Amino acid sequence: MPTSHATAITKKRFEAAIYSRERLSPAVDSLAKIDVRSLNVFDGGNRLIDQVTDCLSLLQDALAISVAIVEKGQKQYDDRDQALLSAASSRYMQIDGDIEATKHQQESLIDTYKQKIEELIKRQFSQAEIDSIVVNPDEEISALDVVVDELRNEKLKIQKYLADAPLYDAAYLVGTRVPELAQTRLELGIGANPFSK
């Protein structure tokens, strides 16, 4: 079951909790070893042990909170939508190929345009005749530039999603092709689609 965003553990909070747990655990272990006997050489040893005990209690509380956050984050990670994650990974890997194919399409338009012009020049057509016969592909090339930009933006969105452990917020995937890949996977019985609400 997906975690609501109000109670979800973000990557930043998860990493902060791990850091706290790593730092607090040895401190708690060390302070727990201090007893009255280890402080009896000081005047006011009982007061000092009370302060150590209070400090230990505060650190134990902080450690417990950190451990709870790490455990909840780990559960979120364990419960992540594998089918959606797989669809996102697949699409991420596919985008560079789509960008290259689009750029190749642009190059092909330019090459075809140049070849047609060269052929008509060889046949001694005038520039006015060439301009009336051969359509300049600038609009198509510009449209393909937009496609390349969209693909790059899609890749960035997917990258943010893939880097969002333990939450894997599907909101990053809005405007990508991942939802349709996830839907295809759903139709194939591979997993749930969080975009169909």
mmCIF file with all atom_site columns, C-alpha atoms in Angstrom:
data_model
loop_
_atom_site.group_PDB
_atom_site.id
_atom_site.type_symbol
_atom_site.label_atom_id
_atom_site.label_alt_id
_atom_site.label_comp_id
_atom_site.label_asym_id
_atom_site.label_entity_id
_atom_site.label_seq_id
_atom_site.pdbx_PDB_ins_code
_atom_site.Cartn_x
_atom_site.Cartn_y
_atom_site.Cartn_z
_atom_site.occupancy
_atom_site.B_iso_or_equiv
_atom_site.pdbx_formal_charge
_atom_site.auth_seq_id
_atom_site.auth_comp_id
_atom_site.auth_asym_id
_atom_site.auth_atom_id
_atom_site.pdbx_PDB_model_num
ATOM 1   C CA . MET A 1 1   ? 0.000  0.000  0.000   1.00 0.00 ? 1   MET A CA 1
ATOM 2   C CA . PRO A 1 2   ? 1.453  3.404  -0.982  1.00 0.00 ? 2   PRO A CA 1
ATOM 3   C CA . THR A 1 3   ? 2.499  5.753  1.793   1.00 0.00 ? 3   THR A CA 1
ATOM 4   C CA . SER A 1 4   ? 0.628  9.059  1.937   1.00 0.00 ? 4   SER A CA 1
ATOM 5   C CA . HIS A 1 5   ? 2.811  12.075 1.293   1.00 0.00 ? 5   HIS A CA 1
ATOM 6   C CA . ALA A 1 6   ? 1.952  13.509 4.711   1.00 0.00 ? 6   ALA A CA 1
ATOM 7   C CA . THR A 1 7   ? 3.620  10.571 6.454   1.00 0.00 ? 7   THR A CA 1
ATOM 8   C CA . ALA A 1 8   ? 6.141  9.610  3.783   1.00 0.00 ? 8   ALA A CA 1
ATOM 9   C CA . ILE A 1 9   ? 9.849  9.563  4.524   1.00 0.00 ? 9   ILE A CA 1
ATOM 10  C CA . THR A 1 10  ? 11.744 11.650 1.985   1.00 0.00 ? 10  THR A CA 1
ATOM 11  C CA . LYS A 1 11  ? 15.248 10.829 0.850   1.00 0.00 ? 11  LYS A CA 1
ATOM 12  C CA . LYS A 1 12  ? 16.644 13.833 2.731   1.00 0.00 ? 12  LYS A CA 1
ATOM 13  C CA . ARG A 1 13  ? 14.905 12.829 5.972   1.00 0.00 ? 13  ARG A CA 1
ATOM 14  C CA . PHE A 1 14  ? 15.905 9.183  5.523   1.00 0.00 ? 14  PHE A CA 1
ATOM 15  C CA . GLU A 1 15  ? 19.572 10.090 5.028   1.00 0.00 ? 15  GLU A CA 1
ATOM 16  C CA . ALA A 1 16  ? 19.468 12.493 8.001   1.00 0.00 ? 16  ALA A CA 1
ATOM 17  C CA . ALA A 1 17  ? 17.990 9.758  10.197  1.00 0.00 ? 17  ALA A CA 1
ATOM 18  C CA . ILE A 1 18  ? 20.695 7.293  9.140   1.00 0.00 ? 18  ILE A CA 1
ATOM 19  C CA . TYR A 1 19  ? 23.358 9.890  9.939   1.00 0.00 ? 19  TYR A CA 1
ATOM 20  C CA . SER A 1 20  ? 21.786 10.584 13.348  1.00 0.00 ? 20  SER A CA 1
ATOM 21  C CA . ARG A 1 21  ? 21.503 6.884  14.128  1.00 0.00 ? 21  ARG A CA 1
ATOM 22  C CA . GLU A 1 22  ? 25.163 6.331  13.232  1.00 0.00 ? 22  GLU A CA 1
ATOM 23  C CA . ARG A 1 23  ? 26.285 9.212  15.463  1.00 0.00 ? 23  ARG A CA 1
ATOM 24  C CA . LEU A 1 24  ? 23.884 8.751  18.371  1.00 0.00 ? 24  LEU A CA 1
ATOM 25  C CA . SER A 1 25  ? 24.189 4.993  18.792  1.00 0.00 ? 25  SER A CA 1
ATOM 26  C CA . PRO A 1 26  ? 27.845 5.004  19.941  1.00 0.00 ? 26  PRO A CA 1
ATOM 27  C CA . ALA A 1 27  ? 27.194 8.038  22.166  1.00 0.00 ? 27  ALA A CA 1
ATOM 28  C CA . VAL A 1 28  ? 24.257 6.295  23.848  1.00 0.00 ? 28  VAL A CA 1
ATOM 29  C CA . ASP A 1 29  ? 26.312 3.127  24.280  1.00 0.00 ? 29  ASP A CA 1
ATOM 30  C CA . SER A 1 30  ? 29.176 5.101  25.849  1.00 0.00 ? 30  SER A CA 1
ATOM 31  C CA . LEU A 1 31  ? 27.000 7.176  28.176  1.00 0.00 ? 31  LEU A CA 1
ATOM 32  C CA . ALA A 1 32  ? 25.092 4.078  29.287  1.00 0.00 ? 32  ALA A CA 1
ATOM 33  C CA . LYS A 1 33  ? 28.363 2.701  30.694  1.00 0.00 ? 33  LYS A CA 1
ATOM 34  C CA . ILE A 1 34  ? 28.788 5.650  33.075  1.00 0.00 ? 34  ILE A CA 1
ATOM 35  C CA . ASP A 1 35  ? 27.605 4.820  36.567  1.00 0.00 ? 35  ASP A CA 1
ATOM 36  C CA . VAL A 1 36  ? 27.929 6.293  40.061  1.00 0.00 ? 36  VAL A CA 1
ATOM 37  C CA . ARG A 1 37  ? 31.108 4.375  40.698  1.00 0.00 ? 37  ARG A CA 1
ATOM 38  C CA . SER A 1 38  ? 32.803 5.935  37.644  1.00 0.00 ? 38  SER A CA 1
ATOM 39  C CA . LEU A 1 39  ? 31.945 9.412  38.956  1.00 0.00 ? 39  LEU A CA 1
ATOM 40  C CA . ASN A 1 40  ? 32.522 8.927  42.704  1.00 0.00 ? 40  ASN A CA 1
ATOM 41  C CA . VAL A 1 41  ? 35.907 10.650 42.580  1.00 0.00 ? 41  VAL A CA 1
ATOM 42  C CA . PHE A 1 42  ? 34.179 13.988 41.978  1.00 0.00 ? 42  PHE A CA 1
ATOM 43  C CA . ASP A 1 43  ? 32.480 16.152 44.538  1.00 0.00 ? 43  ASP A CA 1
ATOM 44  C CA . GLY A 1 44  ? 28.842 16.214 43.534  1.00 0.00 ? 44  GLY A CA 1
ATOM 45  C CA . GLY A 1 45  ? 29.111 12.882 41.723  1.00 0.00 ? 45  GLY A CA 1
ATOM 46  C CA . ASN A 1 46  ? 25.428 12.165 42.340  1.00 0.00 ? 46  ASN A CA 1
ATOM 47  C CA . ARG A 1 47  ? 24.418 15.451 40.699  1.00 0.00 ? 47  ARG A CA 1
ATOM 48  C CA . LEU A 1 48  ? 26.719 14.668 37.789  1.00 0.00 ? 48  LEU A CA 1
ATOM 49  C CA . ILE A 1 49  ? 25.247 11.181 37.336  1.00 0.00 ? 49  ILE A CA 1
ATOM 50  C CA . ASP A 1 50  ? 21.773 12.756 37.261  1.00 0.00 ? 50  ASP A CA 1
ATOM 51  C CA . GLN A 1 51  ? 22.916 15.058 34.462  1.00 0.00 ? 51  GLN A CA 1
ATOM 52  C CA . VAL A 1 52  ? 24.468 12.151 32.566  1.00 0.00 ? 52  VAL A CA 1
ATOM 53  C CA . THR A 1 53  ? 21.239 10.188 33.028  1.00 0.00 ? 53  THR A CA 1
ATOM 54  C CA . ASP A 1 54  ? 19.177 13.128 31.735  1.00 0.00 ? 54  ASP A CA 1
ATOM 55  C CA . CYS A 1 55  ? 21.497 13.527 28.755  1.00 0.00 ? 55  CYS A CA 1
ATOM 56  C CA . LEU A 1 56  ? 21.364 9.787  28.105  1.00 0.00 ? 56  LEU A CA 1
ATOM 57  C CA . SER A 1 57  ? 17.574 9.866  28.196  1.00 0.00 ? 57  SER A CA 1
ATOM 58  C CA . LEU A 1 58  ? 17.457 12.701 25.646  1.00 0.00 ? 58  LEU A CA 1
ATOM 59  C CA . LEU A 1 59  ? 19.916 10.925 23.361  1.00 0.00 ? 59  LEU A CA 1
ATOM 60  C CA . GLN A 1 60  ? 17.994 7.644  23.661  1.00 0.00 ? 60  GLN A CA 1
ATOM 61  C CA . ASP A 1 61  ? 14.794 9.457  22.663  1.00 0.00 ? 61  ASP A CA 1
ATOM 62  C CA . ALA A 1 62  ? 16.534 11.050 19.671  1.00 0.00 ? 62  ALA A CA 1
ATOM 63  C CA . LEU A 1 63  ? 18.030 7.681  18.711  1.00 0.00 ? 63  LEU A CA 1
ATOM 64  C CA . ALA A 1 64  ? 14.616 6.011  18.945  1.00 0.00 ? 64  ALA A CA 1
ATOM 65  C CA . ILE A 1 65  ? 13.153 8.637  16.608  1.00 0.00 ? 65  ILE A CA 1
ATOM 66  C CA . SER A 1 66  ? 16.014 8.161  14.134  1.00 0.00 ? 66  SER A CA 1
ATOM 67  C CA . VAL A 1 67  ? 15.647 4.380  14.224  1.00 0.00 ? 67  VAL A CA 1
ATOM 68  C CA . ALA A 1 68  ? 11.875 4.666  13.671  1.00 0.00 ? 68  ALA A CA 1
ATOM 69  C CA . ILE A 1 69  ? 12.405 6.941  10.657  1.00 0.00 ? 69  ILE A CA 1
ATOM 70  C CA . VAL A 1 70  ? 15.003 4.586  9.172   1.00 0.00 ? 70  VAL A CA 1
ATOM 71  C CA . GLU A 1 71  ? 12.708 1.591  9.694   1.00 0.00 ? 71  GLU A CA 1
ATOM 72  C CA . LYS A 1 72  ? 9.748  3.390  8.117   1.00 0.00 ? 72  LYS A CA 1
ATOM 73  C CA . GLY A 1 73  ? 11.913 4.543  5.208   1.00 0.00 ? 73  GLY A CA 1
ATOM 74  C CA . GLN A 1 74  ? 13.172 0.997  4.720   1.00 0.00 ? 74  GLN A CA 1
ATOM 75  C CA . LYS A 1 75  ? 9.583  -0.284 4.714   1.00 0.00 ? 75  LYS A CA 1
ATOM 76  C CA . GLN A 1 76  ? 8.678  2.342  2.107   1.00 0.00 ? 76  GLN A CA 1
ATOM 77  C CA . TYR A 1 77  ? 11.620 1.172  0.032   1.00 0.00 ? 77  TYR A CA 1
ATOM 78  C CA . ASP A 1 78  ? 10.661 -2.480 0.461   1.00 0.00 ? 78  ASP A CA 1
ATOM 79  C CA . ASP A 1 79  ? 7.047  -1.696 -0.540  1.00 0.00 ? 79  ASP A CA 1
ATOM 80  C CA . ARG A 1 80  ? 7.981  0.359  -3.627  1.00 0.00 ? 80  ARG A CA 1
ATOM 81  C CA . ASP A 1 81  ? 6.102  -0.363 -6.843  1.00 0.00 ? 81  ASP A CA 1
ATOM 82  C CA . GLN A 1 82  ? 8.539  -2.645 -8.626  1.00 0.00 ? 82  GLN A CA 1
ATOM 83  C CA . ALA A 1 83  ? 6.594  -2.556 -11.891 1.00 0.00 ? 83  ALA A CA 1
ATOM 84  C CA . LEU A 1 84  ? 6.590  1.240  -11.960 1.00 0.00 ? 84  LEU A CA 1
ATOM 85  C CA . LEU A 1 85  ? 10.264 1.359  -11.020 1.00 0.00 ? 85  LEU A CA 1
ATOM 86  C CA . SER A 1 86  ? 11.050 -1.128 -13.772 1.00 0.00 ? 86  SER A CA 1
ATOM 87  C CA . ALA A 1 87  ? 9.011  0.864  -16.301 1.00 0.00 ? 87  ALA A CA 1
ATOM 88  C CA . ALA A 1 88  ? 10.821 4.061  -15.264 1.00 0.00 ? 88  ALA A CA 1
ATOM 89  C CA . SER A 1 89  ? 14.225 2.388  -15.557 1.00 0.00 ? 89  SER A CA 1
ATOM 90  C CA . SER A 1 90  ? 13.367 0.974  -18.976 1.00 0.00 ? 90  SER A CA 1
ATOM 91  C CA . ARG A 1 91  ? 12.136 4.315  -20.250 1.00 0.00 ? 91  ARG A CA 1
ATOM 92  C CA . TYR A 1 92  ? 15.175 6.107  -18.819 1.00 0.00 ? 92  TYR A CA 1
ATOM 93  C CA . MET A 1 93  ? 17.487 3.762  -20.717 1.00 0.00 ? 93  MET A CA 1
ATOM 94  C CA . GLN A 1 94  ? 15.441 4.190  -23.908 1.00 0.00 ? 94  GLN A CA 1
ATOM 95  C CA . ILE A 1 95  ? 15.474 7.997  -24.018 1.00 0.00 ? 95  ILE A CA 1
ATOM 96  C CA . ASP A 1 96  ? 19.069 8.435  -25.216 1.00 0.00 ? 96  ASP A CA 1
ATOM 97  C CA . GLY A 1 97  ? 18.253 6.202  -28.179 1.00 0.00 ? 97  GLY A CA 1
ATOM 98  C CA . ASP A 1 98  ? 15.128 8.248  -28.883 1.00 0.00 ? 98  ASP A CA 1
ATOM 99  C CA . ILE A 1 99  ? 17.174 11.451 -28.785 1.00 0.00 ? 99  ILE A CA 1
ATOM 100 C CA . GLU A 1 100 ? 19.749 10.002 -31.179 1.00 0.00 ? 100 GLU A CA 1
ATOM 101 C CA . ALA A 1 101 ? 17.014 8.771  -33.525 1.00 0.00 ? 101 ALA A CA 1
ATOM 102 C CA . THR A 1 102 ? 15.426 12.234 -33.537 1.00 0.00 ? 102 THR A CA 1
ATOM 103 C CA . LYS A 1 103 ? 18.777 13.898 -34.238 1.00 0.00 ? 103 LYS A CA 1
ATOM 104 C CA . HIS A 1 104 ? 19.372 11.382 -37.032 1.00 0.00 ? 104 HIS A CA 1
ATOM 105 C CA . GLN A 1 105 ? 15.966 12.288 -38.436 1.00 0.00 ? 105 GLN A CA 1
ATOM 106 C CA . GLN A 1 106 ? 17.023 15.960 -38.433 1.00 0.00 ? 106 GLN A CA 1
ATOM 107 C CA . GLU A 1 107 ? 20.293 15.144 -40.188 1.00 0.00 ? 107 GLU A CA 1
ATOM 108 C CA . SER A 1 108 ? 18.416 13.070 -42.735 1.00 0.00 ? 108 SER A CA 1
ATOM 109 C CA . LEU A 1 109 ? 16.063 15.976 -43.480 1.00 0.00 ? 109 LEU A CA 1
ATOM 110 C CA . ILE A 1 110 ? 19.028 18.307 -43.980 1.00 0.00 ? 110 ILE A CA 1
ATOM 111 C CA . ASP A 1 111 ? 20.904 15.788 -46.148 1.00 0.00 ? 111 ASP A CA 1
ATOM 112 C CA . THR A 1 112 ? 17.836 15.111 -48.298 1.00 0.00 ? 112 THR A CA 1
ATOM 113 C CA . TYR A 1 113 ? 17.244 18.845 -48.711 1.00 0.00 ? 113 TYR A CA 1
ATOM 114 C CA . LYS A 1 114 ? 20.855 19.432 -49.769 1.00 0.00 ? 114 LYS A CA 1
ATOM 115 C CA . GLN A 1 115 ? 20.817 16.469 -52.166 1.00 0.00 ? 115 GLN A CA 1
ATOM 116 C CA . LYS A 1 116 ? 17.643 17.697 -53.868 1.00 0.00 ? 116 LYS A CA 1
ATOM 117 C CA . ILE A 1 117 ? 19.121 21.171 -54.283 1.00 0.00 ? 117 ILE A CA 1
ATOM 118 C CA . GLU A 1 118 ? 22.397 19.775 -55.670 1.00 0.00 ? 118 GLU A CA 1
ATOM 119 C CA . GLU A 1 119 ? 20.490 17.593 -58.125 1.00 0.00 ? 119 GLU A CA 1
ATOM 120 C CA . LEU A 1 120 ? 18.408 20.518 -59.349 1.00 0.00 ? 120 LEU A CA 1
ATOM 121 C CA . ILE A 1 121 ? 21.518 22.711 -59.666 1.00 0.00 ? 121 ILE A CA 1
ATOM 122 C CA . LYS A 1 122 ? 23.150 19.977 -61.792 1.00 0.00 ? 122 LYS A CA 1
ATOM 123 C CA . ARG A 1 123 ? 20.049 20.069 -63.987 1.00 0.00 ? 123 ARG A CA 1
ATOM 124 C CA . GLN A 1 124 ? 20.535 23.827 -64.250 1.00 0.00 ? 124 GLN A CA 1
ATOM 125 C CA . PHE A 1 125 ? 17.355 24.894 -62.451 1.00 0.00 ? 125 PHE A CA 1
ATOM 126 C CA . SER A 1 126 ? 17.265 28.522 -61.364 1.00 0.00 ? 126 SER A CA 1
ATOM 127 C CA . GLN A 1 127 ? 17.226 29.447 -57.668 1.00 0.00 ? 127 GLN A CA 1
ATOM 128 C CA . ALA A 1 128 ? 13.593 30.580 -57.994 1.00 0.00 ? 128 ALA A CA 1
ATOM 129 C CA . GLU A 1 129 ? 12.649 27.211 -59.519 1.00 0.00 ? 129 GLU A CA 1
ATOM 130 C CA . ILE A 1 130 ? 14.565 25.329 -56.814 1.00 0.00 ? 130 ILE A CA 1
ATOM 131 C CA . ASP A 1 131 ? 12.835 27.360 -54.097 1.00 0.00 ? 131 ASP A CA 1
ATOM 132 C CA . SER A 1 132 ? 9.433  26.543 -55.578 1.00 0.00 ? 132 SER A CA 1
ATOM 133 C CA . ILE A 1 133 ? 10.193 22.803 -55.857 1.00 0.00 ? 133 ILE A CA 1
ATOM 134 C CA . VAL A 1 134 ? 12.189 21.998 -52.719 1.00 0.00 ? 134 VAL A CA 1
ATOM 135 C CA . VAL A 1 135 ? 10.602 22.741 -49.354 1.00 0.00 ? 135 VAL A CA 1
ATOM 136 C CA . ASN A 1 136 ? 13.018 24.014 -46.718 1.00 0.00 ? 136 ASN A CA 1
ATOM 137 C CA . PRO A 1 137 ? 12.863 21.608 -43.725 1.00 0.00 ? 137 PRO A CA 1
ATOM 138 C CA . ASP A 1 138 ? 13.495 24.325 -41.090 1.00 0.00 ? 138 ASP A CA 1
ATOM 139 C CA . GLU A 1 139 ? 10.012 23.961 -39.557 1.00 0.00 ? 139 GLU A CA 1
ATOM 140 C CA . GLU A 1 140 ? 10.342 20.186 -39.302 1.00 0.00 ? 140 GLU A CA 1
ATOM 141 C CA . ILE A 1 141 ? 13.838 20.553 -37.846 1.00 0.00 ? 141 ILE A CA 1
ATOM 142 C CA . SER A 1 142 ? 12.549 23.061 -35.282 1.00 0.00 ? 142 SER A CA 1
ATOM 143 C CA . ALA A 1 143 ? 9.723  20.692 -34.366 1.00 0.00 ? 143 ALA A CA 1
ATOM 144 C CA . LEU A 1 144 ? 12.269 17.918 -33.874 1.00 0.00 ? 144 LEU A CA 1
ATOM 145 C CA . ASP A 1 145 ? 14.344 20.275 -31.670 1.00 0.00 ? 145 ASP A CA 1
ATOM 146 C CA . VAL A 1 146 ? 11.256 20.569 -29.473 1.00 0.00 ? 146 VAL A CA 1
ATOM 147 C CA . VAL A 1 147 ? 11.003 16.767 -29.370 1.00 0.00 ? 147 VAL A CA 1
ATOM 148 C CA . VAL A 1 148 ? 14.657 16.514 -28.271 1.00 0.00 ? 148 VAL A CA 1
ATOM 149 C CA . ASP A 1 149 ? 14.051 19.092 -25.518 1.00 0.00 ? 149 ASP A CA 1
ATOM 150 C CA . GLU A 1 150 ? 10.955 17.190 -24.372 1.00 0.00 ? 150 GLU A CA 1
ATOM 151 C CA . LEU A 1 151 ? 12.921 13.943 -24.278 1.00 0.00 ? 151 LEU A CA 1
ATOM 152 C CA . ARG A 1 152 ? 15.672 15.576 -22.209 1.00 0.00 ? 152 ARG A CA 1
ATOM 153 C CA . ASN A 1 153 ? 13.069 16.961 -19.794 1.00 0.00 ? 153 ASN A CA 1
ATOM 154 C CA . GLU A 1 154 ? 11.436 13.546 -19.565 1.00 0.00 ? 154 GLU A CA 1
ATOM 155 C CA . LYS A 1 155 ? 14.799 11.992 -18.756 1.00 0.00 ? 155 LYS A CA 1
ATOM 156 C CA . LEU A 1 156 ? 15.378 14.546 -15.967 1.00 0.00 ? 156 LEU A CA 1
ATOM 157 C CA . LYS A 1 157 ? 11.960 13.793 -14.455 1.00 0.00 ? 157 LYS A CA 1
ATOM 158 C CA . ILE A 1 158 ? 12.617 10.062 -14.514 1.00 0.00 ? 158 ILE A CA 1
ATOM 159 C CA . GLN A 1 159 ? 16.085 10.623 -13.072 1.00 0.00 ? 159 GLN A CA 1
ATOM 160 C CA . LYS A 1 160 ? 14.529 12.535 -10.151 1.00 0.00 ? 160 LYS A CA 1
ATOM 161 C CA . TYR A 1 161 ? 12.066 9.691  -9.603  1.00 0.00 ? 161 TYR A CA 1
ATOM 162 C CA . LEU A 1 162 ? 14.788 7.038  -9.682  1.00 0.00 ? 162 LEU A CA 1
ATOM 163 C CA . ALA A 1 163 ? 16.902 9.054  -7.219  1.00 0.00 ? 163 ALA A CA 1
ATOM 164 C CA . ASP A 1 164 ? 13.975 9.543  -4.831  1.00 0.00 ? 164 ASP A CA 1
ATOM 165 C CA . ALA A 1 165 ? 14.518 6.452  -2.668  1.00 0.00 ? 165 ALA A CA 1
ATOM 166 C CA . PRO A 1 166 ? 12.947 5.489  -0.351  1.00 0.00 ? 166 PRO A CA 1
ATOM 167 C CA . LEU A 1 167 ? 9.798  7.396  -1.402  1.00 0.00 ? 167 LEU A CA 1
ATOM 168 C CA . TYR A 1 168 ? 9.859  7.056  -5.199  1.00 0.00 ? 168 TYR A CA 1
ATOM 169 C CA . ASP A 1 169 ? 7.285  9.818  -5.637  1.00 0.00 ? 169 ASP A CA 1
ATOM 170 C CA . ALA A 1 170 ? 5.285  9.038  -8.786  1.00 0.00 ? 170 ALA A CA 1
ATOM 171 C CA . ALA A 1 171 ? 4.512  12.762 -9.173  1.00 0.00 ? 171 ALA A CA 1
ATOM 172 C CA . TYR A 1 172 ? 7.942  13.098 -10.800 1.00 0.00 ? 172 TYR A CA 1
ATOM 173 C CA . LEU A 1 173 ? 6.700  10.879 -13.625 1.00 0.00 ? 173 LEU A CA 1
ATOM 174 C CA . VAL A 1 174 ? 3.793  13.087 -14.675 1.00 0.00 ? 174 VAL A CA 1
ATOM 175 C CA . GLY A 1 175 ? 4.411  14.215 -18.237 1.00 0.00 ? 175 GLY A CA 1
ATOM 176 C CA . THR A 1 176 ? 6.579  11.209 -19.071 1.00 0.00 ? 176 THR A CA 1
ATOM 177 C CA . ARG A 1 177 ? 5.819  8.040  -21.021 1.00 0.00 ? 177 ARG A CA 1
ATOM 178 C CA . VAL A 1 178 ? 6.324  5.959  -17.892 1.00 0.00 ? 178 VAL A CA 1
ATOM 179 C CA . PRO A 1 179 ? 2.584  5.940  -17.031 1.00 0.00 ? 179 PRO A CA 1
ATOM 180 C CA . GLU A 1 180 ? 1.743  4.333  -20.370 1.00 0.00 ? 180 GLU A CA 1
ATOM 181 C CA . LEU A 1 181 ? 4.560  1.805  -19.872 1.00 0.00 ? 181 LEU A CA 1
ATOM 182 C CA . ALA A 1 182 ? 3.205  1.085  -16.396 1.00 0.00 ? 182 ALA A CA 1
ATOM 183 C CA . GLN A 1 183 ? -0.290 0.723  -17.890 1.00 0.00 ? 183 GLN A CA 1
ATOM 184 C CA . THR A 1 184 ? 1.057  -1.758 -20.429 1.00 0.00 ? 184 THR A CA 1
ATOM 185 C CA . ARG A 1 185 ? 2.690  -3.665 -17.594 1.00 0.00 ? 185 ARG A CA 1
ATOM 186 C CA . LEU A 1 186 ? -0.636 -3.615 -15.716 1.00 0.00 ? 186 LEU A CA 1
ATOM 187 C CA . GLU A 1 187 ? -2.401 -5.027 -18.757 1.00 0.00 ? 187 GLU A CA 1
ATOM 188 C CA . LEU A 1 188 ? 0.240  -7.743 -18.891 1.00 0.00 ? 188 LEU A CA 1
ATOM 189 C CA . GLY A 1 189 ? -0.365 -8.444 -15.196 1.00 0.00 ? 189 GLY A CA 1
ATOM 190 C CA . ILE A 1 190 ? 3.041  -7.173 -14.076 1.00 0.00 ? 190 ILE A CA 1
ATOM 191 C CA . GLY A 1 191 ? 1.981  -4.555 -11.490 1.00 0.00 ? 191 GLY A CA 1
ATOM 192 C CA . ALA A 1 192 ? -0.290 -1.736 -10.397 1.00 0.00 ? 192 ALA A CA 1
ATOM 193 C CA . ASN A 1 193 ? -0.487 1.636  -12.116 1.00 0.00 ? 193 ASN A CA 1
ATOM 194 C CA . PRO A 1 194 ? -0.513 4.520  -9.587  1.00 0.00 ? 194 PRO A CA 1
ATOM 195 C CA . PHE A 1 195 ? -1.691 6.925  -12.300 1.00 0.00 ? 195 PHE A CA 1
ATOM 196 C CA . SER A 1 196 ? -5.140 5.354  -12.628 1.00 0.00 ? 196 SER A CA 1
ATOM 197 C CA . LYS A 1 197 ? -7.067 6.950  -9.782  1.00 0.00 ? 197 LYS A CA 1
#
